[in-house]
XYZ file of C-alpha atoms in Angstrom:
553
model
C 19.653 -15.521 -64.254
C 22.005 -14.189 -61.553
C 20.667 -10.644 -62.105
C 17.057 -11.739 -61.537
C 18.028 -13.601 -58.352
C 19.805 -10.547 -56.993
C 16.804 -8.337 -57.828
C 14.434 -10.737 -56.102
C 16.668 -10.859 -53.039
C 16.878 -7.047 -52.975
C 13.057 -6.731 -53.117
C 12.618 -9.227 -50.289
C 15.141 -7.341 -48.130
C 13.480 -4.009 -48.916
C 10.005 -5.309 -47.902
C 11.461 -6.707 -44.679
C 13.105 -3.344 -43.937
C 9.769 -1.534 -44.463
C 8.022 -3.907 -42.055
C 10.667 -3.281 -39.416
C 10.411 0.473 -39.949
C 6.614 0.478 -39.563
C 6.877 -1.633 -36.414
C 9.498 0.704 -34.932
C 7.351 3.780 -35.670
C 4.396 2.075 -33.957
C 1.793 3.860 -36.091
C -1.042 2.160 -34.188
C -0.022 3.455 -30.748
C 0.899 6.848 -29.328
C 4.475 7.439 -28.260
C 5.202 7.015 -24.566
C 8.454 7.439 -22.693
C 9.297 5.890 -19.383
C 9.883 2.314 -20.464
C 6.249 1.180 -20.691
C 5.598 -1.978 -22.645
C 3.602 -1.992 -25.884
C 0.623 -3.508 -24.074
C 0.457 -0.459 -21.806
C 0.577 2.021 -24.678
C -3.111 1.445 -25.396
C -3.821 3.359 -22.175
C -2.435 6.532 -23.790
C -5.622 6.903 -25.836
C -9.309 7.282 -25.034
C -11.548 6.187 -27.864
C -8.575 6.207 -30.223
C -7.526 9.785 -29.391
C -4.081 10.526 -27.981
C -4.469 11.821 -24.424
C -1.967 14.685 -24.574
C -2.724 18.279 -23.617
C -0.496 21.207 -24.618
C -0.716 24.473 -22.690
C 1.303 27.623 -22.105
C 2.256 29.878 -19.217
C 3.724 33.362 -19.410
C 6.260 32.579 -16.680
C 8.502 29.869 -15.264
C 7.496 27.920 -12.140
C 9.010 30.033 -9.331
C 9.162 27.121 -6.869
C 7.976 23.534 -6.468
C 8.397 23.616 -2.688
C 4.852 23.859 -1.285
C 6.237 25.493 1.857
C 7.482 28.485 -0.158
C 4.989 28.646 -3.042
C 3.007 31.871 -3.248
C 1.981 32.293 -6.893
C -0.548 30.868 -9.318
C 1.922 29.069 -11.582
C 3.443 27.139 -8.677
C 0.021 26.417 -7.162
C -1.254 24.841 -10.387
C 1.867 22.689 -10.742
C 1.739 21.533 -7.109
C -2.001 20.852 -7.317
C -1.485 18.395 -10.159
C 1.560 16.499 -8.912
C 0.696 16.406 -5.204
C -2.354 15.903 -3.050
C -3.406 16.830 0.474
C -6.261 15.779 2.740
C -8.755 17.478 0.405
C -8.699 18.710 -3.189
C -11.067 20.818 -5.301
C -13.430 18.754 -7.448
C -14.336 19.321 -11.071
C -17.160 21.604 -9.874
C -14.857 23.383 -7.365
C -16.116 21.733 -4.183
C -13.777 20.414 -1.475
C -13.686 16.600 -1.690
C -11.704 14.032 0.298
C -8.372 13.182 -1.315
C -5.530 11.545 0.660
C -7.966 11.460 3.580
C -10.545 8.704 3.208
C -12.491 9.833 6.266
C -12.890 13.057 8.268
C -14.547 13.134 11.683
C -15.083 16.216 13.846
C -15.754 16.507 17.556
C -19.089 17.904 18.728
C -17.617 21.330 19.424
C -15.946 21.402 16.008
C -12.462 21.828 17.447
C -10.857 18.393 17.024
C -10.742 16.874 13.537
C -9.530 13.336 12.907
C -8.475 12.266 9.411
C -7.975 8.662 8.334
C -5.529 8.395 5.423
C -6.088 6.049 2.529
C -3.410 3.745 1.101
C -1.430 6.266 -0.956
C 2.192 6.250 -2.084
C 4.932 8.682 -2.895
C 6.604 8.296 -6.286
C 9.558 6.514 -4.607
C 7.197 3.802 -3.331
C 7.078 5.035 0.271
C 3.626 5.329 1.883
C 2.112 8.766 2.504
C 1.707 8.980 6.283
C 0.237 11.311 8.882
C 3.817 12.195 9.840
C 4.297 13.716 6.360
C 1.552 16.237 7.113
C 2.924 17.080 10.549
C 6.411 17.620 9.104
C 5.267 19.842 6.231
C 2.855 21.918 8.298
C 5.479 22.602 10.953
C 8.162 23.273 8.343
C 6.169 26.158 6.837
C 6.641 28.009 10.155
C 10.263 26.955 10.651
C 11.249 28.050 7.128
C 9.120 31.236 7.232
C 6.935 30.044 4.366
C 4.929 32.758 2.633
C 1.575 31.169 3.369
C 2.000 30.326 7.051
C -0.843 32.798 7.543
C -3.187 30.282 5.861
C -2.900 28.159 9.002
C -4.154 31.124 11.003
C -6.980 31.570 8.485
C -7.860 27.883 8.885
C -7.817 28.396 12.685
C -5.221 25.689 13.320
C -4.477 25.830 17.036
C -1.499 28.035 18.019
C -0.864 29.272 14.453
C -1.373 32.878 15.556
C 0.962 32.492 18.520
C 3.657 30.805 16.404
C 3.484 33.597 13.822
C 3.854 36.120 16.660
C 6.925 34.256 17.940
C 5.252 33.316 21.219
C 5.216 29.555 20.575
C 7.282 27.056 18.610
C 6.261 25.295 15.399
C 6.088 21.998 17.321
C 3.107 23.412 19.248
C 0.962 23.708 16.101
C -2.349 21.872 16.502
C -1.452 18.874 14.351
C -0.513 15.398 15.569
C 0.099 11.974 14.002
C -1.761 9.463 16.191
C -0.255 6.701 14.029
C 0.853 6.321 10.401
C -2.663 6.593 9.014
C -4.412 8.853 11.540
C -3.945 12.620 11.678
C -5.471 14.775 14.407
C -5.938 18.496 13.760
C -7.042 20.809 16.570
C -8.531 24.234 15.905
C -8.662 27.384 18.012
C -12.325 27.816 17.086
C -14.937 26.292 14.782
C -14.178 26.793 11.088
C -16.929 25.995 8.568
C -14.420 26.622 5.744
C -11.857 24.083 6.997
C -12.315 21.547 4.184
C -11.989 24.294 1.593
C -8.909 25.733 3.333
C -7.275 22.301 3.282
C -7.419 22.156 -0.526
C -4.810 24.931 -0.619
C -1.245 23.873 -1.629
C 0.297 25.099 1.647
C -1.400 22.139 3.374
C 0.271 19.510 1.168
C 2.387 16.819 2.858
C 6.143 16.353 2.430
C 8.295 13.300 3.069
C 10.806 14.375 5.729
C 13.482 11.809 4.914
C 13.458 12.769 1.212
C 13.378 16.538 1.787
C 16.293 16.397 4.218
C 18.283 14.056 1.974
C 18.091 16.659 -0.814
C 19.295 19.516 1.376
C 19.369 22.872 -0.398
C 18.723 21.106 -3.737
C 15.203 20.108 -2.718
C 12.575 21.092 -5.315
C 15.082 22.749 -7.654
C 14.718 20.112 -10.379
C 12.166 17.447 -11.277
C 14.417 14.717 -9.852
C 14.672 16.585 -6.527
C 10.973 16.032 -5.870
C 8.515 13.374 -4.771
C 4.941 13.176 -6.030
C 1.747 11.673 -4.644
C -0.818 13.258 -6.971
C -2.467 12.421 -10.312
C 0.709 13.322 -12.251
C 4.452 13.441 -11.835
C 6.664 16.283 -13.057
C 8.612 14.238 -15.590
C 10.613 17.079 -17.113
C 11.414 20.670 -16.154
C 13.415 22.811 -18.561
C 13.762 26.074 -16.695
C 12.356 29.143 -18.450
C 11.327 26.931 -21.393
C 8.828 24.214 -20.521
C 7.780 21.467 -18.159
C 5.924 18.200 -18.580
C 3.490 16.206 -16.475
C 2.975 12.486 -16.977
C 0.256 10.324 -15.491
C 1.286 8.882 -12.136
C 0.668 5.104 -12.343
C 0.963 4.793 -8.550
C -1.670 7.430 -7.748
C -4.411 5.958 -5.554
C -7.125 7.083 -8.022
C -5.158 6.509 -11.236
C -8.219 4.985 -12.930
C -9.869 8.415 -12.994
C -6.914 10.079 -14.730
C -7.309 9.958 -18.518
C -4.525 12.270 -19.721
C -1.223 10.565 -20.286
C 0.764 13.755 -20.704
C 0.462 17.519 -20.214
C 3.093 19.781 -21.783
C 3.408 23.386 -20.621
C 5.511 25.871 -22.589
C 6.733 29.233 -21.325
C 5.519 31.760 -23.915
C 5.720 35.460 -23.095
C 4.621 36.960 -26.429
C 0.919 36.760 -27.285
C 1.660 36.637 -31.024
C 3.901 33.603 -30.555
C 1.244 31.931 -28.425
C -1.390 32.495 -31.118
C 0.899 31.087 -33.823
C 1.435 27.971 -31.728
C -2.326 27.571 -31.330
C -2.958 27.995 -35.046
C -0.308 25.374 -35.850
C -1.914 22.954 -33.356
C 1.034 23.046 -30.968
C -1.083 24.550 -28.160
C -4.620 23.531 -27.196
C -5.695 26.519 -25.111
C -4.534 30.153 -25.069
C -5.570 33.560 -23.780
C -5.922 36.094 -26.580
C -4.293 39.519 -26.470
C -6.259 42.734 -26.938
C -5.205 43.061 -30.578
C -6.616 39.676 -31.634
C -9.881 39.394 -29.665
C -12.001 41.048 -32.362
C -10.513 38.773 -35.003
C -11.517 35.583 -33.191
C -14.661 36.481 -31.276
C -16.865 34.639 -33.797
C -14.653 31.548 -33.790
C -16.371 28.445 -32.402
C -13.459 27.854 -30.033
C -13.688 31.405 -28.559
C -15.140 32.161 -25.114
C -14.923 34.777 -22.361
C -14.007 33.166 -19.050
C -14.699 35.239 -15.928
C -12.125 35.147 -13.174
C -11.935 36.276 -9.556
C -8.311 37.369 -9.992
C -7.676 41.069 -9.533
C -4.860 43.322 -10.744
C -3.970 46.297 -8.575
C -1.247 48.763 -7.660
C 0.833 47.990 -4.589
C 2.279 51.156 -3.090
C 5.538 51.084 -1.146
C 4.376 52.843 2.026
C 7.977 53.321 3.176
C 8.706 55.912 0.485
C 8.175 59.595 1.138
C 5.967 60.115 -1.904
C 3.942 56.906 -1.812
C 3.747 56.927 1.965
C 1.512 59.968 1.542
C -2.202 59.157 1.457
C -3.139 62.076 -0.798
C -0.542 61.167 -3.428
C -1.724 57.543 -3.424
C -5.314 58.704 -3.800
C -4.355 60.979 -6.696
C -2.634 58.109 -8.510
C -5.606 55.784 -8.012
C -8.016 58.451 -9.284
C -5.797 59.851 -12.035
C -6.310 57.310 -14.803
C -9.182 55.963 -16.886
C -9.681 52.395 -15.697
C -12.741 51.846 -17.881
C -10.918 52.739 -21.113
C -7.969 50.630 -20.002
C -10.173 47.539 -19.553
C -12.303 48.041 -22.650
C -9.724 49.338 -25.131
C -6.224 48.432 -23.957
C -7.063 44.966 -22.588
C -10.122 44.374 -24.836
C -10.709 40.891 -23.410
C -13.789 41.280 -21.236
C -11.870 42.388 -18.118
C -13.727 44.872 -15.918
C -12.487 48.093 -14.267
C -12.144 47.657 -10.501
C -13.004 50.266 -7.892
C -12.732 48.114 -4.786
C -10.875 45.125 -3.402
C -13.375 42.241 -3.547
C -14.329 41.647 -7.207
C -17.799 41.570 -8.699
C -19.671 38.256 -8.544
C -17.265 36.663 -6.070
C -19.315 36.745 -2.871
C -22.880 37.266 -1.693
C -24.097 38.167 1.786
C -26.393 35.957 3.909
C -29.159 38.144 2.452
C -28.015 37.164 -1.064
C -26.675 40.617 -1.965
C -23.361 40.974 -3.783
C -20.364 42.246 -1.796
C -19.373 44.695 -4.533
C -22.947 45.981 -4.888
C -23.261 46.490 -1.119
C -20.026 48.449 -0.730
C -20.111 50.222 -4.066
C -17.126 51.874 -5.798
C -14.324 53.689 -3.986
C -12.180 56.668 -4.949
C -13.895 57.647 -8.177
C -13.570 61.270 -9.229
C -12.445 63.728 -11.870
C -8.886 64.389 -12.943
C -9.253 67.850 -11.417
C -10.026 66.253 -8.053
C -7.056 63.905 -8.502
C -4.816 66.904 -9.220
C -6.055 68.522 -6.030
C -5.040 65.467 -3.992
C -1.629 65.395 -5.685
C -1.011 69.096 -5.013
C -2.003 68.660 -1.370
C 0.226 65.610 -0.992
C 3.242 67.286 -2.588
C 2.754 70.265 -0.276
C 2.665 67.921 2.736
C 6.038 66.403 1.805
C 7.524 69.736 0.812
C 7.964 69.112 -2.916
C 6.720 70.728 -6.122
C 6.965 67.546 -8.210
C 7.687 63.851 -7.812
C 9.083 60.962 -9.817
C 7.679 57.503 -9.170
C 8.714 54.084 -10.473
C 6.205 51.492 -11.676
C 7.341 47.861 -11.725
C 5.762 45.398 -14.151
C 6.426 41.747 -14.870
C 7.407 40.960 -18.438
C 4.174 39.549 -19.815
C 2.287 41.515 -22.440
C -0.823 42.564 -20.489
C 1.176 43.815 -17.506
C 3.571 45.804 -19.708
C 0.676 47.359 -21.629
C -0.932 48.353 -18.337
C 2.330 49.980 -17.196
C 2.676 51.945 -20.430
C -0.954 53.085 -20.327
C -0.666 54.056 -16.669
C 2.482 56.119 -17.306
C 0.804 57.953 -20.183
C -2.377 58.624 -18.205
C -0.697 59.816 -15.007
C 1.785 62.085 -16.779
C -1.014 63.493 -18.968
C -3.640 63.959 -16.272
C -1.497 64.921 -13.273
C 0.841 67.889 -13.518
C 3.977 67.459 -11.429
C 4.209 63.684 -11.687
C 6.843 61.792 -13.703
C 6.646 58.023 -14.142
C 9.472 55.577 -14.831
C 8.762 51.953 -15.835
C 10.805 48.992 -14.653
C 10.098 45.641 -16.352
C 11.309 42.475 -14.616
C 10.671 38.717 -14.953
C 7.635 37.422 -13.069
C 9.688 35.570 -10.450
C 11.832 38.633 -9.801
C 8.728 40.773 -9.376
C 7.564 38.430 -6.607
C 10.930 38.606 -4.869
C 11.081 42.415 -5.099
C 7.559 42.642 -3.698
C 8.509 40.419 -0.772
C 11.498 42.653 -0.077
C 9.298 45.781 -0.560
C 11.958 46.960 -3.007
C 9.907 48.914 -5.545
C 7.863 52.112 -5.900
C 4.573 50.921 -7.334
C 4.132 47.315 -8.410
C 1.422 46.215 -10.828
C 0.421 43.167 -8.858
C -2.117 40.359 -9.027
C -4.080 38.347 -6.521
C -6.169 35.243 -7.089
C -8.379 34.141 -4.187
C -7.098 31.314 -2.012
C -10.599 30.288 -0.907
C -14.194 31.352 -1.552
C -14.684 34.061 1.061
C -14.013 37.856 1.037
C -11.407 37.374 3.771
C -9.062 35.940 1.137
C -8.718 39.551 -0.091
C -9.241 41.468 3.170
C -6.854 39.383 5.275
C -3.940 40.324 3.005
C -3.520 43.724 4.604
C -2.930 42.979 8.271
C 0.293 44.433 9.650
C 3.307 42.263 8.731
C 1.056 39.763 6.921
C 2.884 37.571 4.412
C 0.727 38.905 1.549
C 0.996 42.564 2.606
C 4.350 43.175 0.878
C 4.145 46.968 1.048
C 4.611 47.646 4.774
C 1.080 49.020 5.148
C -0.274 49.077 8.683
C -3.597 50.132 10.194
C -4.222 48.978 13.804
C -7.985 49.488 13.351
C -7.997 47.128 10.378
C -5.890 44.588 12.304
C -8.348 44.640 15.202
C -11.348 44.323 12.889
C -9.817 41.358 11.035
C -9.206 39.644 14.386
C -12.895 40.129 15.276
C -14.018 38.824 11.877
C -11.980 35.668 12.452
C -13.789 35.050 15.738
C -17.330 36.075 14.732
C -19.777 33.169 14.448
C -22.859 35.058 13.269
C -22.717 35.119 9.412
C -24.640 38.401 9.031
C -22.544 40.243 11.610
C -19.353 38.823 10.101
C -20.345 40.012 6.633
C -21.023 43.540 7.890
C -17.563 43.613 9.461
C -15.937 42.487 6.200
C -17.681 45.334 4.373
C -16.358 47.749 6.998
C -12.833 46.338 6.689
C -12.769 47.050 2.960
C -13.918 50.615 3.658
C -11.046 51.102 6.111
C -8.558 50.041 3.437
C -9.845 52.674 1.019
C -10.145 55.351 3.695
C -6.341 55.036 3.676
C -6.102 54.785 -0.135
C -3.836 51.876 0.776
C -3.884 50.250 -2.681
C -4.954 51.194 -6.201
C -7.372 48.674 -7.734
C -7.029 48.332 -11.513
C -9.179 45.596 -13.024
C -10.890 42.263 -12.531
C -9.548 39.660 -14.919
C -11.635 38.086 -17.654
C -9.831 35.889 -20.153
C -10.626 35.801 -23.850
C -9.874 32.144 -24.529
C -9.385 29.903 -27.523
C -9.722 26.254 -26.503
C -10.000 23.141 -28.668
C -13.532 21.775 -28.680
C -12.306 18.260 -27.901
C -10.850 19.249 -24.517
C -13.285 17.975 -21.912
C -13.516 18.516 -18.131
C -10.582 20.879 -17.750
C -11.246 22.262 -14.264
C -10.639 26.016 -14.064
C -10.999 26.891 -10.385
C -12.183 30.281 -9.082
C -9.871 30.058 -6.052
C -6.643 28.328 -5.042
C -4.846 26.500 -7.836
C -6.010 27.621 -11.273
C -6.254 24.275 -13.103
C -6.846 20.614 -12.255
C -6.060 18.048 -14.933
C -7.242 15.010 -12.973
C -10.559 14.700 -14.854
C -9.513 16.158 -18.206
C -9.614 14.090 -21.383
C -9.441 14.605 -25.137
C -12.586 13.491 -26.943
C -12.819 12.266 -30.526
C-alpha cells in the first residue's frame, strides 16, 4: 500500500514538472530578450511565423559614427538604426522620415523642415538642434563625407571645406526644437535624395559629448532613433538589430530581430544557408552553376563598381603610360565571366551600365562608350614607354586586396595576367582586412588598391565627383585642374542637357589621364528564402532597409 502511494505521488510530481518545463520553454511563442512580457511576445510573429532575419557580411562594421562612416557596411547599419529628414522607400524613392513637412522658398534656396514627434532610444526628443550639431560636427571632425554637403549645395559647405569659413557658418539653423531651416547656395532638385544619405543623420550632442572618445565604439555607446536598435555588437563576429518600440512608425516594422554574422569564406556562408542559419547569401563563382536552377536563385544587378586605385605619388604608378598599360593588360571579360561567374560585367568606364540616362533617354555608358581597350601588344608598348620615361627597365608593383574571397581572387587573377601579358612587370599581393584597406586608402599608403564604390545618390556625379583634387573620396592624390573646373561648372549648371554633356566630358578627362583602372560592375548571384518579403535592396546609398521586411508563411 505504501509503495503504490509513493508511485502515485511520484507520477503526480513528474506531470507537474513537465507542465512547468513546457511553460518555461514557451513553445507557443518565439523567444524574445529585453524583458518583454508574455503578452508582447505575440508581436514577434506575423501570421504565426517568427519575424527573425539572418544575414551575413564579409566584414565587420568599421564605424557606427555617421560623421566618419564611409563604407557600405556602416551605411546599412546606420540606415536601419537611425533616421534623418528623409529615407529611401521600399521602391528607392526619397520619402519624409523624421521631417513631417518640407517647404521650399520660391527661389528654391531656403528649405524649412518641420520635425515629427520622434524620440532617441534614451527617451529624449529628436530636435532640430540634433541636426545642426551633427552637420557641423562632420566639418569639425573632418568627416569623410563632408563633401556630400557640397554636393547637396548646403550654403557655405564649399568655403568651409576650403578653410575659408567655420563650420558654424554652414547653412543650417534650428529655428526652434521642431523647425529646421536649411539654406542652399543654389537650387538642388536632388536635395531630398541627398538627405537620405547617412552623413545627414542627426546626433544628440549631450550624449555624444558624454561618451567622449568611446562614442560609437560599442552598442551601449550609441543612441538610436530609427526602426531598429543595435542590441548587440560582437566585434569581428556578429551584430544584432532589434525592433525599436519607440520608433515613431513602429507599426510598420514587422521584423523583431535581424542577426548579421561576419563570414569571410563563401563555403562557410553556403553551409550556413543550407543548414537554415542564414536566409540570404551571395554565391561564389564555384557554386553558381550548381544552384542556378534552384528556385531561390536569382541574379541581382548592382550599380557598385570595382576598380583599381593607383597611388599617383609613386614613381611607377604616377606615370600615365604605366597606368594605361596596367588597365589594358588584363582580360576583364574572362575575369567577370569565368573567375567571378556571378553575372558581373567587365567595366571599361567609370559610370556603370544601366545606372543613368540622358534627358534624351540615352544611356550614359552607351553615349561615352568604352575607354582604354586594346591588345596586349599595345599595352606592352605603353609599359615600355612608361618605364623609359622613369628610367627603368622593369618595375615591381604592389596590389592591395581586402580579405574577402572575390577581392582576393581578383588580385590573384590580376597578378597572373599582368605578369604573363606584360614583360618587365612584377606584381606582389598584399591582403588586409576590409577596415584596414579603407584606412590605408585614406592614408594613400598602397601601390594599387582593388577598391569598390557604390553610388551615394542616383546621378553620374556620384562617380565623377570622387576625383576632384583633395576630395574625400579621391584617396590616391590624383589631381587635374581641368576636371576640377568642369565639376564646378556641372554643379552650377541648371540646363539638364548641357549638364549631362559636361558629365560625359568629365569622364573622358579622367580616362585621358588613365587615372583609374575600371574592373567590373557588380552583379550578385543570390540565394534568398522565398518567404522573405519586401527586403529593400537600394541601388544607391545604404544597401539594405529592413523597415518593411517580413517573413511570410
